[in-house]
Short mmCIF file of C-alpha atoms in Angstrom, two decimals:
data_model
loop_
_atom_site.label_atom_id
_atom_site.label_comp_id
_atom_site.label_asym_id
_atom_site.label_seq_id
_atom_site.Cartn_x
_atom_site.Cartn_y
_atom_site.Cartn_z
CA MET R 1459 112.66 100.36 71.52
CA GLY R 1460 114.15 96.92 71.49
CA SER R 1461 111.12 95.22 73.02
CA GLU R 1462 108.79 95.44 70.05
CA GLN R 1463 109.72 91.88 69.09
CA ARG R 1464 108.27 90.35 72.25
CA GLY R 1465 104.88 92.09 72.14
CA SER R 1466 103.16 89.28 70.31
CA GLY R 1467 104.56 86.69 72.70
CA ARG R 1468 103.00 88.24 75.79
CA GLU R 1469 99.58 89.09 74.41
CA LEU R 1470 97.94 85.79 75.21
CA THR R 1471 98.89 85.58 78.88
CA VAL R 1472 97.00 86.99 81.86
CA GLN R 1473 98.96 88.26 84.82
CA GLY R 1474 97.92 90.29 87.87
CA GLY R 1475 94.51 91.11 86.43
CA ILE R 1476 95.90 92.61 83.21
CA ARG R 1477 94.56 91.00 80.06
CA ASN R 1478 97.45 91.37 77.66
CA SER R 1479 95.24 90.53 74.69
CA ARG R 1480 93.55 93.89 75.24
CA LEU R 1481 96.82 95.84 75.07
CA GLN R 1482 97.24 97.38 71.63
CA ARG R 1483 100.77 97.87 70.37
CA SER R 1484 99.84 100.94 68.30
CA GLN R 1485 98.01 102.59 71.25
CA TYR R 1486 99.84 101.06 74.15
CA THR R 1487 99.49 103.83 76.74
CA ILE R 1488 95.77 104.36 76.17
CA SER R 1489 94.96 100.63 76.17
CA LEU R 1490 97.19 100.17 79.24
CA MET R 1491 95.31 102.92 81.12
CA ASN R 1492 91.92 101.43 80.18
CA GLU R 1493 93.00 97.96 81.23
CA GLY R 1494 94.54 99.31 84.44
CA LEU R 1495 91.25 101.00 85.30
CA ARG R 1496 89.28 97.82 84.55
CA ALA R 1497 91.64 95.72 86.70
CA GLU R 1498 91.43 98.36 89.48
CA LEU R 1499 95.16 99.02 89.29
CA LEU R 1500 94.38 102.66 88.45
CA THR R 1501 91.72 104.82 90.11
CA SER R 1502 89.47 107.27 88.32
CA ARG R 1503 91.30 110.14 90.01
CA GLU R 1504 94.67 108.83 88.76
CA MET R 1505 93.24 108.49 85.27
CA MET R 1506 92.05 112.08 85.39
CA ARG R 1507 95.47 113.30 86.56
CA ILE R 1508 97.28 111.41 83.79
CA GLN R 1509 94.89 112.64 81.09
CA ASN R 1510 95.11 116.26 82.30
CA THR R 1511 98.91 116.16 82.20
CA PHE R 1512 98.91 114.82 78.65
CA MET R 1513 96.57 117.69 77.67
CA GLN R 1514 98.94 120.19 79.32
CA ILE R 1515 101.81 118.73 77.31
CA LEU R 1516 99.64 119.11 74.20
CA GLN R 1517 99.05 122.80 74.93
CA GLU R 1518 102.79 123.34 75.37
CA LEU R 1519 103.51 121.46 72.15
CA ILE R 1520 100.96 123.56 70.25
CA GLN R 1521 102.80 126.70 71.31
CA ARG R 1522 106.09 125.18 70.13
CA TYR R 1523 104.43 124.11 66.87
CA THR R 1524 103.14 127.62 66.19
CA ARG R 1525 106.37 129.17 67.53
CA GLY R 1526 104.41 131.02 70.19
CA GLU R 1527 102.17 132.78 67.68
CA SER R 1528 99.00 130.93 68.68
CA THR R 1529 97.55 128.68 71.36
CA SER R 1530 95.13 127.01 68.94
CA VAL R 1531 95.44 124.89 65.80
CA THR R 1532 93.02 122.95 63.63
CA THR R 1533 91.40 119.88 65.15
CA GLU R 1534 93.30 117.67 62.70
CA THR R 1535 96.65 119.20 63.73
CA ALA R 1536 95.83 118.93 67.43
CA GLU R 1537 94.91 115.25 67.04
CA SER R 1538 98.15 114.60 65.15
CA LEU R 1539 100.24 116.34 67.85
CA LEU R 1540 98.49 114.37 70.59
CA THR R 1541 99.13 111.14 68.71
CA SER R 1542 102.81 112.09 68.50
CA ILE R 1543 102.85 112.67 72.27
CA MET R 1544 101.24 109.31 72.96
CA TYR R 1545 103.70 107.64 70.55
CA ALA R 1546 106.57 108.88 72.73
CA ALA R 1547 104.78 107.71 75.90
CA ASP R 1548 104.23 104.31 74.28
CA ALA R 1549 107.95 104.11 73.50
CA HIS R 1550 108.87 104.44 77.17
CA LEU R 1551 106.06 102.40 78.74
CA PHE R 1552 106.37 99.50 76.31
CA SER R 1553 110.01 99.08 77.34
CA PHE R 1554 108.93 97.65 80.73
CA GLU R 1555 109.06 93.87 81.00
CA GLU R 1556 105.53 93.62 82.42
CA PRO R 1557 102.48 95.87 81.95
CA GLU R 1558 102.02 96.10 85.73
CA MET R 1559 105.43 97.78 85.93
CA ALA R 1560 104.32 100.27 83.28
CA ILE R 1561 101.17 101.04 85.28
CA THR R 1562 103.27 101.61 88.39
CA CYS R 1563 105.34 104.06 86.34
CA LEU R 1564 102.16 105.92 85.33
CA LYS R 1565 101.10 106.09 88.98
CA THR R 1566 104.42 107.21 90.49
CA VAL R 1567 106.45 109.03 87.83
CA ASP R 1568 105.74 112.53 86.50
CA ILE R 1569 103.95 112.13 83.14
CA ARG R 1570 106.18 114.82 81.63
CA GLN R 1571 109.18 112.69 82.55
CA ILE R 1572 107.59 109.66 80.90
CA TYR R 1573 107.02 111.74 77.76
CA GLU R 1574 110.57 113.13 77.72
CA ARG R 1575 112.09 109.68 78.22
CA GLY R 1576 109.93 108.46 75.36
CA VAL R 1577 111.17 111.24 73.09
CA GLU R 1578 114.72 110.18 73.94
CA LYS R 1579 113.91 106.59 72.98
CA VAL R 1580 112.39 107.74 69.68
CA SER R 1581 115.49 109.84 68.97
CA GLN R 1582 117.77 106.92 69.81
CA CYS R 1583 115.74 104.64 67.55
CA LEU R 1584 116.07 107.12 64.68
CA GLU R 1585 119.87 107.10 65.00
CA GLU R 1586 119.89 103.29 65.05
CA THR R 1587 117.66 103.28 61.97
CA LYS R 1588 120.07 105.58 60.13
CA GLN R 1589 122.93 103.21 60.88
CA LEU R 1590 120.86 100.27 59.66
CA TYR R 1591 120.15 102.14 56.43
CA LYS R 1592 123.86 102.70 55.81
CA GLY R 1593 124.38 98.95 56.11
CA ILE R 1594 121.49 98.24 53.73
CA MET R 1595 122.94 100.62 51.13
CA ALA R 1596 126.43 99.11 51.45
CA ASN R 1597 125.09 95.56 50.96
CA LYS R 1598 122.28 96.28 48.51
CA LEU R 1599 121.44 93.65 45.91
CA GLU R 1600 122.11 94.59 42.29
CA VAL R 1601 118.74 93.57 40.87
CA PRO R 1602 116.50 95.36 38.34
CA VAL R 1603 113.41 95.29 40.56
CA ASP R 1604 111.80 98.74 40.70
CA ALA R 1605 110.03 98.44 44.07
CA TYR R 1606 113.21 97.21 45.76
CA ASN R 1607 115.44 99.92 44.29
CA LEU R 1608 112.99 102.81 44.70
CA THR R 1609 112.29 101.88 48.33
CA ILE R 1610 115.99 101.85 49.21
CA ASP R 1611 117.18 104.70 46.98
CA GLU R 1612 114.27 107.13 47.37
CA SER R 1613 111.60 106.26 49.95
CA LEU R 1614 113.85 105.44 52.90
CA PRO R 1615 116.04 108.56 52.51
CA VAL R 1616 112.87 110.69 52.43
CA PHE R 1617 111.76 109.20 55.72
CA LEU R 1618 115.14 109.65 57.40
CA ARG R 1619 115.33 113.24 56.19
CA LYS R 1620 111.79 114.34 57.04
CA TYR R 1621 110.93 112.33 60.15
CA GLY R 1622 109.71 114.58 62.96
CA ILE R 1623 110.62 113.25 66.42
CA VAL R 1624 108.52 115.79 68.35
CA PHE R 1625 105.60 116.85 66.14
CA ASP R 1626 105.11 113.80 63.90
CA ALA R 1627 106.67 110.79 65.62
CA HIS R 1628 103.86 108.41 64.70
CA ASN R 1629 104.01 109.15 60.98
CA THR R 1630 105.91 106.78 58.72
CA MET R 1631 106.27 109.61 56.14
CA ALA R 1632 107.34 107.37 53.26
CA SER R 1633 105.83 105.17 50.58
CA ILE R 1634 107.38 101.75 51.20
CA ASP R 1635 106.39 99.66 48.19
CA TYR R 1636 108.79 96.73 48.52
CA PRO R 1637 107.10 93.96 50.55
CA LEU R 1638 108.92 92.00 53.24
CA ALA R 1639 108.43 88.26 53.61
CA ILE R 1640 107.21 88.90 57.18
CA ASP R 1641 105.95 92.32 58.19
CA ASP R 1642 104.39 93.72 61.38
CA MET R 1643 102.02 96.50 60.40
CA ARG R 1644 101.04 97.17 64.01
CA LEU R 1645 104.12 99.35 64.33
CA GLN R 1646 104.25 102.96 63.18
CA GLY R 1647 106.78 105.72 62.69
CA VAL R 1648 110.47 105.11 63.29
CA PHE R 1649 109.88 101.86 65.19
CA TYR R 1650 108.19 100.39 62.12
CA MET R 1651 111.00 101.65 59.92
CA LYS R 1652 113.67 100.17 62.18
CA GLN R 1653 111.90 96.81 62.14
CA TYR R 1654 111.54 97.05 58.35
CA LEU R 1655 115.27 97.64 57.90
CA GLU R 1656 116.22 94.92 60.40
CA ARG R 1657 114.19 92.39 58.44
CA LEU R 1658 115.37 93.70 55.07
CA LYS R 1659 118.93 93.28 56.34
CA LEU R 1660 118.24 89.64 57.22
CA GLU R 1661 116.70 89.03 53.81
CA THR R 1662 119.66 90.65 52.05
CA GLU R 1663 122.18 88.63 54.09
CA PHE R 1664 120.46 85.44 52.99
CA CYS R 1665 120.26 86.42 49.30
CA ARG R 1666 123.97 87.33 49.37
CA MET R 1667 124.79 83.68 50.15
CA PHE R 1668 123.94 82.72 46.58
CA ASP R 1669 125.58 83.43 43.23
CA GLN R 1670 124.25 86.77 42.02
CA ARG R 1671 124.23 85.64 38.38
CA GLU R 1672 121.97 82.76 39.40
CA LEU R 1673 119.75 85.26 41.21
CA LEU R 1674 119.33 87.39 38.08
CA ASP R 1675 118.57 84.27 36.03
CA LEU R 1676 116.02 83.19 38.65
CA LEU R 1677 114.23 86.55 38.39
CA ALA R 1678 114.08 86.22 34.60
CA HIS R 1679 112.70 82.67 34.81
CA TYR R 1680 110.24 83.78 37.51
CA GLY R 1681 108.87 86.56 35.29
CA ARG R 1682 108.64 84.19 32.33
CA GLU R 1683 106.85 81.50 34.37
CA CYS R 1684 104.37 83.98 35.87
CA ARG R 1685 103.95 85.82 32.54
CA PHE R 1686 104.68 89.26 33.94
CA ASN R 1687 107.38 91.90 33.93
CA TYR R 1688 109.15 91.13 37.19
CA ARG R 1689 110.80 94.56 37.20
CA ILE R 1690 107.52 96.33 37.98
CA GLU R 1691 105.69 93.69 40.01
CA LEU R 1692 105.52 93.61 43.82
CA PHE R 1693 107.07 90.41 45.21
CA ASN R 1694 109.67 89.45 47.80
CA ILE R 1695 113.07 88.41 46.43
CA TYR R 1696 114.21 86.67 49.62
CA GLU R 1697 111.13 84.44 49.74
CA LEU R 1698 111.68 83.40 46.13
CA VAL R 1699 115.36 82.59 46.82
CA LEU R 1700 114.60 80.73 50.07
CA ASN R 1701 111.98 78.57 48.39
CA GLN R 1702 114.34 77.70 45.53
CA ALA R 1703 117.14 76.76 47.96
CA ILE R 1704 114.74 74.45 49.81
CA PHE R 1705 113.67 72.87 46.52
CA SER R 1706 117.35 72.42 45.59
CA VAL R 1707 118.01 70.49 48.81
CA LEU R 1708 114.86 68.38 48.35
CA SER R 1709 115.85 67.44 44.78
CA GLY R 1710 119.43 66.42 45.53
CA GLY R 1711 121.09 69.75 44.84
CA ASP R 1712 123.38 71.79 47.07
CA ALA R 1713 122.15 74.16 49.77
CA ASP R 1714 123.82 77.15 48.08
CA GLU R 1715 122.12 76.58 44.72
CA ILE R 1716 118.87 78.11 43.47
CA ARG R 1717 118.85 76.69 39.95
CA ILE R 1718 116.27 73.94 39.48
CA SER R 1719 116.69 71.81 36.36
CA GLU R 1720 113.85 70.08 34.56
CA SER R 1721 114.93 66.70 35.98
CA GLN R 1722 114.96 68.16 39.50
CA TYR R 1723 111.48 69.55 38.93
CA LYS R 1724 110.18 66.13 37.83
CA ARG R 1725 111.59 64.63 41.00
CA LEU R 1726 109.97 67.30 43.17
CA GLU R 1727 106.66 67.02 41.32
CA GLN R 1728 106.55 63.26 41.84
CA GLN R 1729 107.37 63.71 45.52
CA PHE R 1730 104.86 66.48 46.31
CA MET R 1731 102.02 64.95 44.30
CA SER R 1732 102.23 61.80 46.42
CA LEU R 1733 102.23 63.56 49.83
CA ASN R 1734 99.46 65.00 51.98
CA GLU R 1735 99.85 68.34 53.75
CA PRO R 1736 101.36 67.00 57.03
CA LEU R 1737 104.01 65.07 55.10
CA ILE R 1738 104.73 68.10 52.89
CA ARG R 1739 105.22 70.10 56.10
CA SER R 1740 107.61 67.45 57.37
CA VAL R 1741 109.82 67.24 54.26
CA ILE R 1742 109.99 71.04 53.90
CA GLY R 1743 110.86 71.32 57.60
CA ASN R 1744 113.69 68.79 57.20
CA ALA R 1745 115.00 70.62 54.13
CA MET R 1746 114.87 73.93 56.03
CA GLU R 1747 116.94 72.39 58.85
CA LYS R 1748 119.52 71.06 56.40
CA LEU R 1749 119.71 74.47 54.75
CA GLN R 1750 120.30 76.12 58.11
CA GLN R 1751 123.04 73.63 58.96
CA GLU R 1752 124.94 73.89 55.68
CA LEU R 1753 124.75 77.67 55.22
CA PRO R 1754 126.21 80.27 57.65
CA ILE R 1755 122.86 80.99 59.31
CA HIS R 1756 122.90 82.89 62.64
CA PRO R 1757 120.06 82.50 65.20
CA GLN R 1758 118.18 85.66 64.22
CA LEU R 1759 118.12 84.68 60.54
CA LYS R 1760 117.15 81.12 61.49
CA GLU R 1761 114.14 82.43 63.39
CA TYR R 1762 113.13 84.58 60.43
CA MET R 1763 113.49 81.65 58.02
CA ASP R 1764 111.36 79.45 60.28
CA GLY R 1765 108.63 82.08 60.15
CA CYS R 1766 108.42 81.63 56.37
CA LYS R 1767 108.08 77.85 56.43
CA GLU R 1768 104.33 77.53 56.86
CA ASP R 1769 103.56 79.84 53.96
CA LEU R 1770 105.66 77.65 51.65
CA VAL R 1771 103.95 74.52 52.99
CA GLN R 1772 100.53 75.97 52.15
CA ARG R 1773 101.63 77.12 48.69
CA VAL R 1774 103.13 73.74 47.80
CA ALA R 1775 100.15 71.80 49.17
CA ASN R 1776 97.71 73.99 47.25
CA ALA R 1777 99.79 73.83 44.05
CA ALA R 1778 100.08 70.06 44.28
CA LYS R 1779 96.32 69.79 44.77
CA HIS R 1780 95.64 71.90 41.66
CA ASP R 1781 98.52 70.53 39.57
CA SER R 1782 100.20 73.95 39.35
CA LEU R 1783 103.64 73.32 40.91
CA ARG R 1784 105.32 75.09 37.98
CA ALA R 1785 104.17 78.40 39.46
CA VAL R 1786 105.90 77.61 42.79
CA ILE R 1787 109.02 75.74 41.70
CA ILE R 1788 110.79 78.00 39.21
CA THR R 1789 112.52 75.75 36.70
CA GLU R 1790 115.20 76.47 34.14
CA ARG R 1791 113.41 75.28 31.05
CA GLU R 1792 114.54 75.71 27.48
CA ALA R 1793 112.36 78.20 25.67
CA GLU R 1794 109.94 76.51 23.30
CA VAL R 1795 110.96 78.94 20.58
CA LYS R 1796 114.00 81.12 20.23
CA SER R 1797 113.42 84.46 21.96
CA MET R 1798 113.63 87.58 19.83
CA VAL R 1799 116.16 90.31 20.54
CA LEU R 1800 114.49 93.71 20.52
CA PHE R 1801 116.63 96.79 19.97
CA LEU R 1802 114.93 99.27 22.25
CA GLY R 1803 117.89 100.89 23.98
CA GLU R 1804 118.10 104.30 25.57
CA GLU R 1805 120.59 105.45 22.93
CA ASP R 1806 117.83 105.44 20.29
CA ARG R 1807 115.63 107.89 22.17
CA MET R 1808 115.08 111.50 21.17
CA SER R 1809 115.81 114.37 23.50
CA ASP R 1810 112.77 116.07 25.05
CA VAL R 1811 113.25 119.08 22.79
CA GLU R 1812 113.51 116.95 19.66
CA LEU R 1813 110.47 114.90 20.65
CA ARG R 1814 108.40 118.04 21.22
CA ARG R 1815 109.42 119.37 17.80
CA ARG R 1816 108.44 116.11 16.10
CA LEU R 1817 105.05 116.08 17.85
CA ASP R 1818 104.40 119.64 16.68
CA GLU R 1819 105.28 118.62 13.11
CA ILE R 1820 102.87 115.67 13.32
CA MET R 1821 100.02 117.85 14.56
CA ALA R 1822 100.71 120.37 11.77
CA CYS R 1823 100.10 117.70 9.11
CA GLU R 1824 96.60 117.85 7.62
CA ARG R 1825 96.49 114.43 5.94
CA LYS R 1826 96.63 111.20 7.94
CA GLU R 1827 98.93 109.65 5.32
CA ASP R 1828 101.45 112.43 5.91
CA LYS R 1829 101.26 111.94 9.67
CA VAL R 1830 101.87 108.20 9.35
CA ARG R 1831 104.77 108.76 6.93
CA LEU R 1832 106.38 111.29 9.28
CA ILE R 1833 106.00 108.99 12.30
CA LEU R 1834 107.49 105.97 10.53
CA SER R 1835 110.46 107.97 9.24
CA SER R 1836 111.18 109.88 12.47
CA PHE R 1837 110.67 107.43 15.35
CA HIS R 1838 113.26 104.68 15.88
CA SER R 1839 112.71 103.93 19.57
CA PHE R 1840 109.67 102.35 21.13
CA HIS R 1841 110.13 104.71 24.06
CA ASP R 1842 109.38 107.53 21.66
CA PHE R 1843 106.55 105.61 19.98
CA LEU R 1844 104.82 105.27 23.35
CA ASP R 1845 105.42 108.93 24.20
CA MET R 1846 103.95 109.88 20.83
CA LEU R 1847 100.88 107.67 21.28
CA GLU R 1848 100.25 109.10 24.75
CA SER R 1849 100.60 112.72 23.54
CA ASP R 1850 97.16 112.72 21.82
CA CYS R 1851 98.60 114.04 18.57
CA LEU R 1852 96.46 111.60 16.57
CA TYR R 1853 92.70 111.52 16.13
CA GLY R 1854 90.15 108.88 15.12
CA GLU R 1855 91.05 107.21 11.81
CA GLU R 1856 94.66 108.40 12.09
CA TYR R 1857 95.28 105.76 14.76
CA ASP R 1858 93.90 103.04 12.48
CA ALA R 1859 96.10 104.20 9.60
CA LEU R 1860 99.19 104.12 11.81
CA PHE R 1861 98.53 100.72 13.34
CA HIS R 1862 97.85 99.20 9.92
CA ALA R 1863 101.21 100.56 8.79
CA PHE R 1864 102.99 98.80 11.66
CA GLY R 1865 104.67 95.45 11.14
CA ASP R 1866 103.57 92.34 13.01
CA MET R 1867 106.40 92.68 15.53
CA GLU R 1868 105.46 96.27 16.45
CA LEU R 1869 101.84 95.23 16.87
CA ALA R 1870 102.93 92.31 19.06
CA ILE R 1871 104.97 94.61 21.33
CA LEU R 1872 102.04 96.99 21.76
CA ALA R 1873 99.74 94.02 22.43
CA LYS R 1874 102.11 92.79 25.18
CA ILE R 1875 101.71 96.20 26.84
CA VAL R 1876 97.98 96.72 26.35
CA PHE R 1877 97.01 93.16 27.36
CA TYR R 1878 99.54 92.83 30.19
CA GLU R 1879 97.07 91.45 32.78
CA GLU R 1880 95.25 89.14 30.35
CA LEU R 1881 98.50 87.53 29.18
CA ARG R 1882 99.24 86.28 32.70
CA SER R 1883 96.66 83.55 32.13
CA GLU R 1884 98.14 80.18 31.18
CA SER R 1885 95.67 79.65 28.34
CA TRP R 1886 95.45 82.92 26.47
CA ASP R 1887 94.84 83.55 22.79
CA LEU R 1888 94.61 86.92 21.07
CA PRO R 1889 91.16 86.52 19.43
CA SER R 1890 89.61 85.62 22.81
CA ILE R 1891 91.26 88.60 24.50
CA LEU R 1892 89.85 90.91 21.82
CA LEU R 1893 86.33 89.69 22.64
CA LEU R 1894 86.60 90.87 26.26
CA GLU R 1895 84.63 93.94 27.25
CA LYS R 1896 87.11 96.22 28.96
CA GLU R 1897 87.65 99.92 29.47
CA TYR R 1898 91.08 101.29 28.61
CA GLU R 1899 92.78 104.22 30.27
CA MET R 1900 94.12 105.84 27.10
CA GLU R 1901 92.60 106.70 23.75
CA TRP R 1902 95.39 105.00 21.78
CA GLN R 1903 94.81 101.72 23.62
CA MET R 1904 91.11 101.71 22.75
CA GLN R 1905 91.90 102.55 19.12
CA PHE R 1906 94.56 99.85 19.03
CA VAL R 1907 92.08 97.20 20.20
CA ARG R 1908 89.54 98.33 17.60
CA CYS R 1909 92.20 98.09 14.92
CA LEU R 1910 93.13 94.54 15.91
CA GLN R 1911 89.46 93.56 16.02
CA GLY R 1912 89.19 94.59 12.37
CA MET R 1913 92.20 92.57 11.19
CA SER R 1914 92.03 89.19 9.53
CA ARG R 1915 92.46 86.04 11.56
CA GLU R 1916 95.62 85.24 9.59
CA ARG R 1917 97.19 88.59 10.55
CA LEU R 1918 96.22 88.11 14.20
CA GLN R 1919 97.84 84.66 14.19
CA LEU R 1920 101.12 86.20 13.04
CA VAL R 1921 100.91 88.89 15.76
CA GLU R 1922 100.10 86.23 18.35
CA LYS R 1923 103.10 84.16 17.17
CA TYR R 1924 105.45 87.10 17.83
CA MET R 1925 103.81 87.75 21.18
CA GLY R 1926 104.56 84.19 22.24
CA GLU R 1927 108.21 84.59 21.24
CA MET R 1928 108.72 87.75 23.31
CA ASP R 1929 109.66 87.96 26.97
CA TYR R 1930 109.08 91.04 29.10
CA GLU R 1931 112.72 90.51 30.14
CA GLN R 1932 113.72 91.90 26.74
CA MET R 1933 111.32 94.83 26.72
CA LYS R 1934 113.51 97.37 28.48
CA PHE R 1935 111.35 100.29 27.38
CA TYR R 1936 108.42 99.31 29.59
#
């Protein structure tokens, strides 16, 4: 249904008695009928005829759904089937240029024909969506961002495989975690998915215009600046890249660069701190135009980029007001201390069978000292350490004995995991975090916090020092 893009543009106009603002994209046929009745373009008798035909189609669909074994289903199933029918009707009626034309169709064309044409449109859209997906897979970014990869590799194939054109057309049937820069949640089913892939394609095309090594470095700097593990967070890659390219242009760099040096940042900071919001909007708009002129930007991508401009204006204006531009302009800064290299590779992990055997051996030990000794001699991967801690093979004082046997680095790694949210604050310190009243999901986490609370301030300072030297970028086990 190629006309979903223009729905928002016609909502605010009033033509021929139809108030387009009252037409709902997700329930187009029903809202169209109600508005047609209000505007006296449909009579009560015509409404009754249309509704009765839809109910007849529902009865026929119920028989198909039950394969002729029953003429009744649960209320929930009946409502879902009716919604699927109306989804198909929406697909056909929304394709008309004007709502009055759609009402004329309702008045003069057999409702079954409207439904069947809608099913054809849904089927056609599904095929177009499959082709879009093939293009997305062929041009996929090689980035270690879980939401992006899982959405493309797992969620989208599930939708394309399970989508039901007849019985479940309105259902999106997939968990789409990766956020777009601009999304239209009014759409449902395959029309939403087609729009999602069209916009993801635009975003990917743009990101492909930049050096992929620079993109990976940008993600690492972004995670470090925001104090989180970018692999597991939900954010939009395209928006991050677009913003950096704009900042590059504004600071004297090239349009195809996304690296921002410290000197470039200082220049941008001085510029933004001296401007009010209208002037910030103006300079960002000019930079966007220059970007669009110097890069191979086609009209559809240009329109999409323009739709992201105001959000960046607001973010920059707000950051300048609160002196927090570092969180918006991702800068390549030298680390204050040399980052540690943590050897936590997959090759150090035990097999599932070996891990199970070790856990059984730990639980068979009667003395806590023996358990701690066995753990320290048997586990060489932090993957396995975490699996062991989450297996509940330790009790009470055994946790304390183990944590006290850990070195400062091991304690720091665990602290980076347990206090993940707290460490995103710019001004954190370990003693203050330990004073917070918080409930923890797992027993080992609660015991770990109690253990740290009982340690000397000198020991905590050493743990905190290691925490400051670690980046989530290096913690592959998480």
